């Protein structure tokens, strides 16, 4: 930690640079958990360095993804619980890049806050580190920016950036998708990290936050707040295990836009996915959102993951093997539909 860099004038303007140094010291133990063979230096430099191991890769392709946690951050702030929201930041990035078959290499985070409270920042980064451990990515750097008077002191926002690698010949190609292929669902852990603006409206969170902490029978005795803050599930290791063993023809990460926006993204023209609505294991939180807010079913499927965090398309002859691999890697995986010839990319019935 620097003992020479200190500006009383900057502190009077609302930015305490020494708090930033303390936050870095506190987060180093969390970052250390994420180190892998590619890490070349310690946190604190001007850029994160990563050494690429290209053994066995003929034509390396780097795949990048960036995202944030949206207004789910508001839930973390309301609950004063900051050690899981970082998992969401990592998940939203690595779950995207795995859709083309890329293995995550490293991650960088960005935290903007009204006031830098080192212990809070370190808690946020502990979640980021946990997400990196779950996905096999190294946390090689990041940035914490104190923005006094731009946002209230207790508030912050969190975003991240991931880079992965895949051999060009192994990039998932939906051109191989065909009629009678099967759509497999990988269960979500909850609402994940999208649709929270609607959640806030439905549950009147901004005006009546105390209602969030009441135990709900519909949620097996958990509170709405606890359920909504459940971290986004990271699917990297199970998907990598799957594509290692069988041909996967398409993967969709079900985020904002729900089924209607995300499943079609992995389907080529001339084909469509028919989803059996009755087969979807809808989580209780989604039933509660729909009931409380009087939200039409189509809007629910067009906003939320409804209990399906990812969908995978495989040949019908590979279904049993795919399910076995996914379940052996801890996934609740099951069939939700099939591929047909259609001008409509998705049909839910």
mmCIF file of C-alpha atoms in Angstrom:
data_model
loop_
_atom_site.group_PDB
_atom_site.id
_atom_site.type_symbol
_atom_site.label_atom_id
_atom_site.label_comp_id
_atom_site.label_asym_id
_atom_site.label_seq_id
_atom_site.Cartn_x
_atom_site.Cartn_y
_atom_site.Cartn_z
ATOM 1 C CA UNK A 1 0.000 0.000 0.000
ATOM 2 C CA UNK A 2 1.276 3.464 -0.870
ATOM 3 C CA UNK A 3 2.161 5.672 2.091
ATOM 4 C CA UNK A 4 3.163 8.718 0.057
ATOM 5 C CA UNK A 5 0.164 9.245 -2.229
ATOM 6 C CA UNK A 6 -2.435 11.291 -0.373
ATOM 7 C CA UNK A 7 -4.349 14.390 -1.402
ATOM 8 C CA UNK A 8 -6.235 16.383 1.204
ATOM 9 C CA UNK A 9 -7.736 18.545 -1.538
ATOM 10 C CA UNK A 10 -9.061 15.534 -3.464
ATOM 11 C CA UNK A 11 -10.432 14.080 -0.224
ATOM 12 C CA UNK A 12 -12.248 17.353 0.460
ATOM 13 C CA UNK A 13 -13.872 16.982 -2.966
ATOM 14 C CA UNK A 14 -15.163 13.539 -1.954
ATOM 15 C CA UNK A 15 -12.520 11.162 -3.314
ATOM 16 C CA UNK A 16 -10.298 9.330 -0.835
ATOM 17 C CA UNK A 17 -7.496 7.737 -2.843
ATOM 18 C CA UNK A 18 -6.085 6.044 0.245
ATOM 19 C CA UNK A 19 -9.373 4.141 0.595
ATOM 20 C CA UNK A 20 -8.704 2.784 -2.870
ATOM 21 C CA UNK A 21 -5.320 1.474 -1.783
ATOM 22 C CA UNK A 22 -6.851 -0.200 1.252
ATOM 23 C CA UNK A 23 -9.563 -1.810 -0.890
ATOM 24 C CA UNK A 24 -6.894 -3.286 -3.176
ATOM 25 C CA UNK A 25 -5.052 -4.751 -0.190
ATOM 26 C CA UNK A 26 -8.266 -6.272 1.173
ATOM 27 C CA UNK A 27 -9.259 -7.836 -2.146
ATOM 28 C CA UNK A 28 -5.873 -9.431 -2.931
ATOM 29 C CA UNK A 29 -6.638 -12.589 -0.949
ATOM 30 C CA UNK A 30 -9.812 -13.091 -3.001
ATOM 31 C CA UNK A 31 -8.050 -12.468 -6.292
ATOM 32 C CA UNK A 32 -5.375 -14.992 -5.379
ATOM 33 C CA UNK A 33 -8.027 -17.742 -5.445
ATOM 34 C CA UNK A 34 -8.559 -17.194 -9.177
ATOM 35 C CA UNK A 35 -4.972 -17.509 -10.372
ATOM 36 C CA UNK A 36 -4.353 -20.001 -13.137
ATOM 37 C CA UNK A 37 -1.445 -20.907 -15.395
ATOM 38 C CA UNK A 38 -1.883 -17.814 -17.530
ATOM 39 C CA UNK A 39 -1.410 -15.233 -14.770
ATOM 40 C CA UNK A 40 1.821 -13.266 -15.095
ATOM 41 C CA UNK A 41 1.722 -10.491 -12.502
ATOM 42 C CA UNK A 42 0.048 -9.198 -9.362
ATOM 43 C CA UNK A 43 -2.845 -6.755 -9.112
ATOM 44 C CA UNK A 44 -1.861 -3.096 -8.979
ATOM 45 C CA UNK A 45 -0.181 -2.502 -12.344
ATOM 46 C CA UNK A 46 -1.646 -0.537 -15.217
ATOM 47 C CA UNK A 47 -2.739 -3.581 -17.199
ATOM 48 C CA UNK A 48 -3.534 -7.193 -16.483
ATOM 49 C CA UNK A 49 -1.143 -9.594 -18.203
ATOM 50 C CA UNK A 50 -2.089 -13.106 -19.286
ATOM 51 C CA UNK A 51 0.084 -15.677 -21.033
ATOM 52 C CA UNK A 52 -1.694 -17.765 -23.660
ATOM 53 C CA UNK A 53 -1.069 -21.500 -23.726
ATOM 54 C CA UNK A 54 -1.879 -22.479 -27.311
ATOM 55 C CA UNK A 55 -0.892 -26.127 -27.047
ATOM 56 C CA UNK A 56 -3.300 -28.242 -29.088
ATOM 57 C CA UNK A 57 -5.017 -25.226 -30.641
ATOM 58 C CA UNK A 58 -4.469 -24.875 -34.379
ATOM 59 C CA UNK A 59 -6.277 -21.582 -35.025
ATOM 60 C CA UNK A 60 -6.896 -19.740 -31.764
ATOM 61 C CA UNK A 61 -9.880 -17.405 -31.668
ATOM 62 C CA UNK A 62 -10.407 -15.041 -28.759
ATOM 63 C CA UNK A 63 -14.008 -14.534 -27.694
ATOM 64 C CA UNK A 64 -15.011 -11.606 -25.492
ATOM 65 C CA UNK A 65 -18.101 -10.609 -23.575
ATOM 66 C CA UNK A 66 -19.067 -7.718 -21.339
ATOM 67 C CA UNK A 67 -22.094 -7.132 -19.131
ATOM 68 C CA UNK A 68 -23.314 -5.933 -15.769
ATOM 69 C CA UNK A 69 -25.897 -6.994 -13.217
ATOM 70 C CA UNK A 70 -28.535 -4.391 -14.069
ATOM 71 C CA UNK A 71 -30.764 -3.194 -11.264
ATOM 72 C CA UNK A 72 -30.146 -6.411 -9.332
ATOM 73 C CA UNK A 73 -27.404 -4.327 -7.727
ATOM 74 C CA UNK A 74 -30.230 -2.408 -6.040
ATOM 75 C CA UNK A 75 -31.221 -5.625 -4.248
ATOM 76 C CA UNK A 76 -27.684 -6.085 -2.931
ATOM 77 C CA UNK A 77 -27.675 -2.501 -1.678
ATOM 78 C CA UNK A 78 -31.103 -2.817 -0.020
ATOM 79 C CA UNK A 79 -30.077 -6.036 1.727
ATOM 80 C CA UNK A 80 -26.593 -4.710 2.518
ATOM 81 C CA UNK A 81 -25.246 -7.991 1.160
ATOM 82 C CA UNK A 82 -22.471 -7.525 -1.359
ATOM 83 C CA UNK A 83 -20.575 -10.830 -1.502
ATOM 84 C CA UNK A 84 -22.655 -12.531 -4.205
ATOM 85 C CA UNK A 85 -23.448 -9.822 -6.753
ATOM 86 C CA UNK A 86 -19.964 -10.293 -8.221
ATOM 87 C CA UNK A 87 -20.876 -13.861 -9.145
ATOM 88 C CA UNK A 88 -23.654 -12.400 -11.285
ATOM 89 C CA UNK A 89 -21.244 -10.053 -13.052
ATOM 90 C CA UNK A 90 -18.961 -12.929 -13.998
ATOM 91 C CA UNK A 91 -21.843 -15.236 -14.923
ATOM 92 C CA UNK A 92 -23.402 -12.792 -17.346
ATOM 93 C CA UNK A 93 -20.138 -12.618 -19.289
ATOM 94 C CA UNK A 94 -18.824 -16.183 -19.181
ATOM 95 C CA UNK A 95 -22.228 -17.754 -19.841
ATOM 96 C CA UNK A 96 -22.329 -15.708 -23.038
ATOM 97 C CA UNK A 97 -18.910 -16.640 -24.377
ATOM 98 C CA UNK A 98 -19.416 -20.345 -23.652
ATOM 99 C CA UNK A 99 -22.305 -20.298 -26.152
ATOM 100 C CA UNK A 100 -19.807 -20.507 -29.007
ATOM 101 C CA UNK A 101 -17.681 -23.092 -27.234
ATOM 102 C CA UNK A 102 -15.028 -20.764 -25.801
ATOM 103 C CA UNK A 103 -13.202 -21.543 -22.570
ATOM 104 C CA UNK A 104 -12.960 -18.446 -20.309
ATOM 105 C CA UNK A 105 -9.395 -17.283 -19.688
ATOM 106 C CA UNK A 106 -9.629 -14.119 -17.643
ATOM 107 C CA UNK A 107 -11.972 -11.477 -16.276
ATOM 108 C CA UNK A 108 -11.759 -7.800 -15.313
ATOM 109 C CA UNK A 109 -14.291 -5.919 -13.208
ATOM 110 C CA UNK A 110 -15.352 -2.278 -12.947
ATOM 111 C CA UNK A 111 -16.991 -0.836 -9.842
ATOM 112 C CA UNK A 112 -18.323 2.721 -9.725
ATOM 113 C CA UNK A 113 -19.358 3.855 -6.254
ATOM 114 C CA UNK A 114 -20.608 6.952 -4.483
ATOM 115 C CA UNK A 115 -18.104 6.407 -1.690
ATOM 116 C CA UNK A 116 -15.254 3.930 -1.547
ATOM 117 C CA UNK A 117 -15.716 1.889 1.595
ATOM 118 C CA UNK A 118 -12.829 -0.586 1.347
ATOM 119 C CA UNK A 119 -14.566 -3.400 3.205
ATOM 120 C CA UNK A 120 -17.632 -3.157 0.950
ATOM 121 C CA UNK A 121 -15.520 -3.073 -2.224
ATOM 122 C CA UNK A 122 -13.547 -6.101 -1.028
ATOM 123 C CA UNK A 123 -16.818 -7.928 -0.338
ATOM 124 C CA UNK A 124 -18.016 -7.205 -3.890
ATOM 125 C CA UNK A 125 -14.726 -8.450 -5.306
ATOM 126 C CA UNK A 126 -14.957 -11.611 -3.198
ATOM 127 C CA UNK A 127 -18.067 -12.472 -5.213
ATOM 128 C CA UNK A 128 -16.298 -11.675 -8.464
ATOM 129 C CA UNK A 129 -13.498 -13.997 -7.409
ATOM 130 C CA UNK A 130 -15.971 -16.757 -6.581
ATOM 131 C CA UNK A 131 -17.525 -16.407 -10.028
ATOM 132 C CA UNK A 132 -14.080 -16.642 -11.577
ATOM 133 C CA UNK A 133 -13.286 -19.779 -9.586
ATOM 134 C CA UNK A 134 -16.565 -21.352 -10.729
ATOM 135 C CA UNK A 135 -15.785 -20.592 -14.370
ATOM 136 C CA UNK A 136 -12.041 -21.278 -14.315
ATOM 137 C CA UNK A 137 -11.197 -17.688 -15.250
ATOM 138 C CA UNK A 138 -8.451 -15.610 -13.670
ATOM 139 C CA UNK A 139 -9.282 -12.203 -12.210
ATOM 140 C CA UNK A 140 -6.318 -10.282 -13.621
ATOM 141 C CA UNK A 141 -7.369 -6.703 -12.918
ATOM 142 C CA UNK A 142 -10.136 -4.189 -12.530
ATOM 143 C CA UNK A 143 -11.029 -0.665 -11.552
ATOM 144 C CA UNK A 144 -12.826 0.985 -8.660
ATOM 145 C CA UNK A 145 -13.958 4.555 -9.317
ATOM 146 C CA UNK A 146 -15.303 6.845 -6.619
ATOM 147 C CA UNK A 147 -17.992 9.176 -8.013
ATOM 148 C CA UNK A 148 -19.060 11.593 -5.259
ATOM 149 C CA UNK A 149 -22.334 13.443 -5.903
ATOM 150 C CA UNK A 150 -22.820 11.478 -9.125
ATOM 151 C CA UNK A 151 -24.521 8.747 -7.091
ATOM 152 C CA UNK A 152 -25.458 8.452 -3.400
ATOM 153 C CA UNK A 153 -22.628 7.350 -1.115
ATOM 154 C CA UNK A 154 -24.169 3.944 -0.401
ATOM 155 C CA UNK A 155 -24.769 3.067 -4.056
ATOM 156 C CA UNK A 156 -22.528 1.439 -6.639
ATOM 157 C CA UNK A 157 -22.668 -0.252 -10.020
ATOM 158 C CA UNK A 158 -20.762 -3.282 -11.186
ATOM 159 C CA UNK A 159 -19.801 -4.490 -14.650
ATOM 160 C CA UNK A 160 -17.255 -6.858 -16.087
ATOM 161 C CA UNK A 161 -15.418 -8.108 -19.141
ATOM 162 C CA UNK A 162 -14.371 -11.676 -19.969
ATOM 163 C CA UNK A 163 -12.113 -13.145 -22.622
ATOM 164 C CA UNK A 164 -12.108 -16.783 -23.672
ATOM 165 C CA UNK A 165 -10.460 -18.924 -26.320
ATOM 166 C CA UNK A 166 -11.621 -21.575 -28.779
ATOM 167 C CA UNK A 167 -10.015 -23.368 -31.704
ATOM 168 C CA UNK A 168 -11.623 -21.986 -34.868
ATOM 169 C CA UNK A 169 -12.644 -25.450 -36.048
ATOM 170 C CA UNK A 170 -14.448 -26.044 -32.755
ATOM 171 C CA UNK A 171 -16.604 -22.897 -32.763
ATOM 172 C CA UNK A 172 -20.195 -24.095 -32.437
ATOM 173 C CA UNK A 173 -21.876 -23.906 -35.823
ATOM 174 C CA UNK A 174 -25.671 -23.900 -35.952
ATOM 175 C CA UNK A 175 -25.547 -24.705 -39.669
ATOM 176 C CA UNK A 176 -25.390 -28.336 -38.595
ATOM 177 C CA UNK A 177 -28.730 -28.030 -36.813
ATOM 178 C CA UNK A 178 -31.497 -30.080 -38.414
ATOM 179 C CA UNK A 179 -35.132 -31.064 -38.132
ATOM 180 C CA UNK A 180 -35.830 -33.435 -35.212
ATOM 181 C CA UNK A 181 -32.862 -32.232 -33.179
ATOM 182 C CA UNK A 182 -33.742 -31.910 -29.496
ATOM 183 C CA UNK A 183 -33.736 -28.876 -27.191
ATOM 184 C CA UNK A 184 -32.416 -29.543 -23.681
ATOM 185 C CA UNK A 185 -32.944 -27.167 -20.767
ATOM 186 C CA UNK A 186 -30.391 -26.468 -18.055
ATOM 187 C CA UNK A 187 -32.206 -25.272 -14.949
ATOM 188 C CA UNK A 188 -31.570 -21.780 -13.620
ATOM 189 C CA UNK A 189 -30.913 -20.897 -10.000
ATOM 190 C CA UNK A 190 -33.577 -18.192 -10.034
ATOM 191 C CA UNK A 191 -34.241 -14.882 -11.742
ATOM 192 C CA UNK A 192 -30.505 -14.582 -12.512
ATOM 193 C CA UNK A 193 -29.634 -10.993 -13.562
ATOM 194 C CA UNK A 194 -32.347 -9.566 -15.764
ATOM 195 C CA UNK A 195 -35.919 -8.377 -15.394
ATOM 196 C CA UNK A 196 -35.259 -6.668 -12.062
ATOM 197 C CA UNK A 197 -36.845 -3.383 -13.108
ATOM 198 C CA UNK A 198 -40.103 -5.297 -13.524
ATOM 199 C CA UNK A 199 -39.500 -7.098 -10.209
ATOM 200 C CA UNK A 200 -39.074 -3.760 -8.470
ATOM 201 C CA UNK A 201 -42.339 -2.519 -9.967
ATOM 202 C CA UNK A 202 -44.300 -5.712 -9.222
ATOM 203 C CA UNK A 203 -43.191 -5.931 -5.589
ATOM 204 C CA UNK A 204 -43.137 -2.128 -5.081
ATOM 205 C CA UNK A 205 -39.584 -2.487 -3.853
ATOM 206 C CA UNK A 206 -38.641 1.180 -4.009
ATOM 207 C CA UNK A 207 -41.640 2.319 -1.941
ATOM 208 C CA UNK A 208 -42.119 -0.671 0.356
ATOM 209 C CA UNK A 209 -38.764 -2.432 0.792
ATOM 210 C CA UNK A 210 -39.755 -4.019 4.135
ATOM 211 C CA UNK A 211 -42.197 -6.312 2.336
ATOM 212 C CA UNK A 212 -39.211 -8.036 0.738
ATOM 213 C CA UNK A 213 -38.082 -9.565 4.002
ATOM 214 C CA UNK A 214 -41.283 -11.399 4.892
ATOM 215 C CA UNK A 215 -41.081 -15.199 4.569
ATOM 216 C CA UNK A 216 -43.294 -16.444 1.712
ATOM 217 C CA UNK A 217 -45.054 -19.788 1.626
ATOM 218 C CA UNK A 218 -44.831 -19.666 -2.170
ATOM 219 C CA UNK A 219 -41.034 -19.538 -1.870
ATOM 220 C CA UNK A 220 -40.712 -22.396 0.630
ATOM 221 C CA UNK A 221 -40.356 -19.991 3.522
ATOM 222 C CA UNK A 222 -37.695 -17.807 1.926
ATOM 223 C CA UNK A 223 -38.162 -14.075 1.564
ATOM 224 C CA UNK A 224 -38.553 -12.329 -1.779
ATOM 225 C CA UNK A 225 -35.291 -10.478 -1.173
ATOM 226 C CA UNK A 226 -33.323 -13.637 -0.458
ATOM 227 C CA UNK A 227 -34.780 -15.364 -3.508
ATOM 228 C CA UNK A 228 -34.161 -12.458 -5.882
ATOM 229 C CA UNK A 229 -30.553 -12.097 -4.740
ATOM 230 C CA UNK A 230 -29.717 -15.748 -5.500
ATOM 231 C CA UNK A 231 -26.624 -15.615 -7.742
ATOM 232 C CA UNK A 232 -26.789 -16.411 -11.447
ATOM 233 C CA UNK A 233 -25.743 -19.990 -12.154
ATOM 234 C CA UNK A 234 -22.488 -20.419 -14.069
ATOM 235 C CA UNK A 235 -22.645 -23.187 -16.678
ATOM 236 C CA UNK A 236 -19.078 -23.101 -18.002
ATOM 237 C CA UNK A 237 -17.665 -26.349 -16.644
ATOM 238 C CA UNK A 238 -20.714 -28.456 -17.478
ATOM 239 C CA UNK A 239 -20.953 -27.046 -21.021
ATOM 240 C CA UNK A 240 -17.229 -27.583 -21.625
ATOM 241 C CA UNK A 241 -17.641 -31.188 -20.468
ATOM 242 C CA UNK A 242 -20.584 -31.617 -22.827
ATOM 243 C CA UNK A 243 -18.940 -30.242 -25.966
ATOM 244 C CA UNK A 244 -15.869 -32.347 -25.249
ATOM 245 C CA UNK A 245 -17.914 -35.545 -25.565
ATOM 246 C CA UNK A 246 -20.685 -34.909 -28.116
ATOM 247 C CA UNK A 247 -21.578 -32.573 -30.970
ATOM 248 C CA UNK A 248 -23.550 -29.602 -29.694
ATOM 249 C CA UNK A 249 -25.403 -27.763 -32.448
ATOM 250 C CA UNK A 250 -26.500 -24.651 -30.597
ATOM 251 C CA UNK A 251 -26.477 -23.012 -27.161
ATOM 252 C CA UNK A 252 -28.557 -20.107 -25.884
ATOM 253 C CA UNK A 253 -27.993 -18.173 -22.675
ATOM 254 C CA UNK A 254 -31.489 -17.171 -21.489
ATOM 255 C CA UNK A 255 -31.130 -13.581 -20.278
ATOM 256 C CA UNK A 256 -33.034 -10.372 -21.042
ATOM 257 C CA UNK A 257 -35.776 -11.074 -23.553
ATOM 258 C CA UNK A 258 -36.375 -14.530 -22.131
ATOM 259 C CA UNK A 259 -37.201 -17.459 -24.404
ATOM 260 C CA UNK A 260 -38.472 -15.380 -27.313
ATOM 261 C CA UNK A 261 -35.318 -13.361 -27.796
ATOM 262 C CA UNK A 262 -32.555 -15.761 -26.804
ATOM 263 C CA UNK A 263 -33.444 -19.226 -28.076
ATOM 264 C CA UNK A 264 -33.830 -17.984 -31.689
ATOM 265 C CA UNK A 265 -30.285 -16.552 -31.573
ATOM 266 C CA UNK A 266 -28.834 -20.060 -31.871
ATOM 267 C CA UNK A 267 -31.219 -21.297 -34.589
ATOM 268 C CA UNK A 268 -30.521 -20.884 -38.343
ATOM 269 C CA UNK A 269 -33.034 -19.590 -40.870
ATOM 270 C CA UNK A 270 -35.584 -22.135 -42.010
ATOM 271 C CA UNK A 271 -35.726 -23.889 -38.648
ATOM 272 C CA UNK A 272 -37.535 -23.178 -35.412
ATOM 273 C CA UNK A 273 -37.684 -24.490 -31.857
ATOM 274 C CA UNK A 274 -40.970 -25.881 -30.591
ATOM 275 C CA UNK A 275 -40.970 -25.557 -26.816
ATOM 276 C CA UNK A 276 -43.328 -27.705 -24.763
ATOM 277 C CA UNK A 277 -44.514 -25.191 -22.184
ATOM 278 C CA UNK A 278 -45.773 -27.915 -19.847
ATOM 279 C CA UNK A 279 -42.314 -29.472 -19.655
ATOM 280 C CA UNK A 280 -40.640 -26.290 -18.378
ATOM 281 C CA UNK A 281 -39.902 -26.519 -14.646
ATOM 282 C CA UNK A 282 -41.050 -23.013 -13.778
ATOM 283 C CA UNK A 283 -39.554 -21.843 -10.486
ATOM 284 C CA UNK A 284 -41.937 -20.543 -7.777
ATOM 285 C CA UNK A 285 -40.532 -17.010 -7.928
ATOM 286 C CA UNK A 286 -41.798 -16.631 -11.492
ATOM 287 C CA UNK A 287 -45.290 -17.765 -10.535
ATOM 288 C CA UNK A 288 -45.239 -15.217 -7.716
ATOM 289 C CA UNK A 289 -44.103 -12.422 -10.051
ATOM 290 C CA UNK A 290 -46.846 -13.267 -12.555
ATOM 291 C CA UNK A 291 -49.526 -13.512 -9.870
ATOM 292 C CA UNK A 292 -48.530 -10.376 -7.954
ATOM 293 C CA UNK A 293 -48.077 -8.199 -11.011
ATOM 294 C CA UNK A 294 -50.828 -9.759 -13.126
ATOM 295 C CA UNK A 295 -48.213 -10.332 -15.828
ATOM 296 C CA UNK A 296 -49.417 -12.209 -18.960
ATOM 297 C CA UNK A 297 -47.742 -15.554 -19.552
ATOM 298 C CA UNK A 298 -46.241 -14.469 -22.858
ATOM 299 C CA UNK A 299 -44.668 -11.435 -21.211
ATOM 300 C CA UNK A 300 -43.171 -13.697 -18.552
ATOM 301 C CA UNK A 301 -41.572 -15.929 -21.204
ATOM 302 C CA UNK A 302 -40.439 -12.791 -23.040
ATOM 303 C CA UNK A 303 -38.766 -11.275 -19.968
ATOM 304 C CA UNK A 304 -37.483 -14.027 -17.674
ATOM 305 C CA UNK A 305 -35.684 -17.350 -17.923
ATOM 306 C CA UNK A 306 -38.672 -19.031 -16.204
ATOM 307 C CA UNK A 307 -36.357 -21.632 -14.662
ATOM 308 C CA UNK A 308 -34.216 -22.328 -17.751
ATOM 309 C CA UNK A 309 -30.814 -20.644 -17.638
ATOM 310 C CA UNK A 310 -29.510 -22.203 -20.839
ATOM 311 C CA UNK A 311 -30.830 -24.277 -23.705
ATOM 312 C CA UNK A 312 -28.740 -26.731 -25.704
ATOM 313 C CA UNK A 313 -29.583 -28.332 -29.049
ATOM 314 C CA UNK A 314 -28.257 -31.830 -29.802
ATOM 315 C CA UNK A 315 -29.006 -34.660 -32.208
ATOM 316 C CA UNK A 316 -31.890 -36.862 -31.064
ATOM 317 C CA UNK A 317 -29.505 -39.827 -30.884
ATOM 318 C CA UNK A 318 -27.270 -37.938 -28.438
ATOM 319 C CA UNK A 319 -29.971 -36.888 -25.987
ATOM 320 C CA UNK A 320 -29.426 -39.605 -23.395
ATOM 321 C CA UNK A 321 -25.662 -39.115 -23.439
ATOM 322 C CA UNK A 322 -26.032 -35.345 -23.169
ATOM 323 C CA UNK A 323 -28.387 -35.611 -20.216
ATOM 324 C CA UNK A 324 -26.044 -38.041 -18.485
ATOM 325 C CA UNK A 325 -23.039 -35.731 -18.943
ATOM 326 C CA UNK A 326 -24.905 -32.643 -17.790
ATOM 327 C CA UNK A 327 -26.405 -34.350 -14.753
ATOM 328 C CA UNK A 328 -23.053 -35.816 -13.757
ATOM 329 C CA UNK A 329 -21.740 -32.222 -13.761
ATOM 330 C CA UNK A 330 -24.422 -31.040 -11.379
ATOM 331 C CA UNK A 331 -27.034 -29.761 -13.820
ATOM 332 C CA UNK A 332 -30.769 -30.321 -13.633
ATOM 333 C CA UNK A 333 -31.081 -31.023 -17.355
ATOM 334 C CA UNK A 334 -34.193 -32.171 -19.201
ATOM 335 C CA UNK A 335 -35.842 -32.061 -22.636
ATOM 336 C CA UNK A 336 -38.130 -29.098 -23.366
ATOM 337 C CA UNK A 337 -38.610 -29.230 -27.121
ATOM 338 C CA UNK A 338 -37.439 -30.051 -30.617
ATOM 339 C CA UNK A 339 -36.357 -28.437 -33.869
ATOM 340 C CA UNK A 340 -38.746 -28.271 -36.816
ATOM 341 C CA UNK A 341 -38.776 -26.697 -40.273
ATOM 342 C CA UNK A 342 -40.388 -23.330 -39.719
ATOM 343 C CA UNK A 343 -40.210 -19.649 -40.571
ATOM 344 C CA UNK A 344 -40.907 -18.922 -36.902
ATOM 345 C CA UNK A 345 -37.718 -19.236 -34.849
ATOM 346 C CA UNK A 346 -39.610 -20.191 -31.690
ATOM 347 C CA UNK A 347 -43.037 -21.599 -30.927
ATOM 348 C CA UNK A 348 -44.102 -22.052 -27.303
ATOM 349 C CA UNK A 349 -47.177 -24.191 -26.869
#
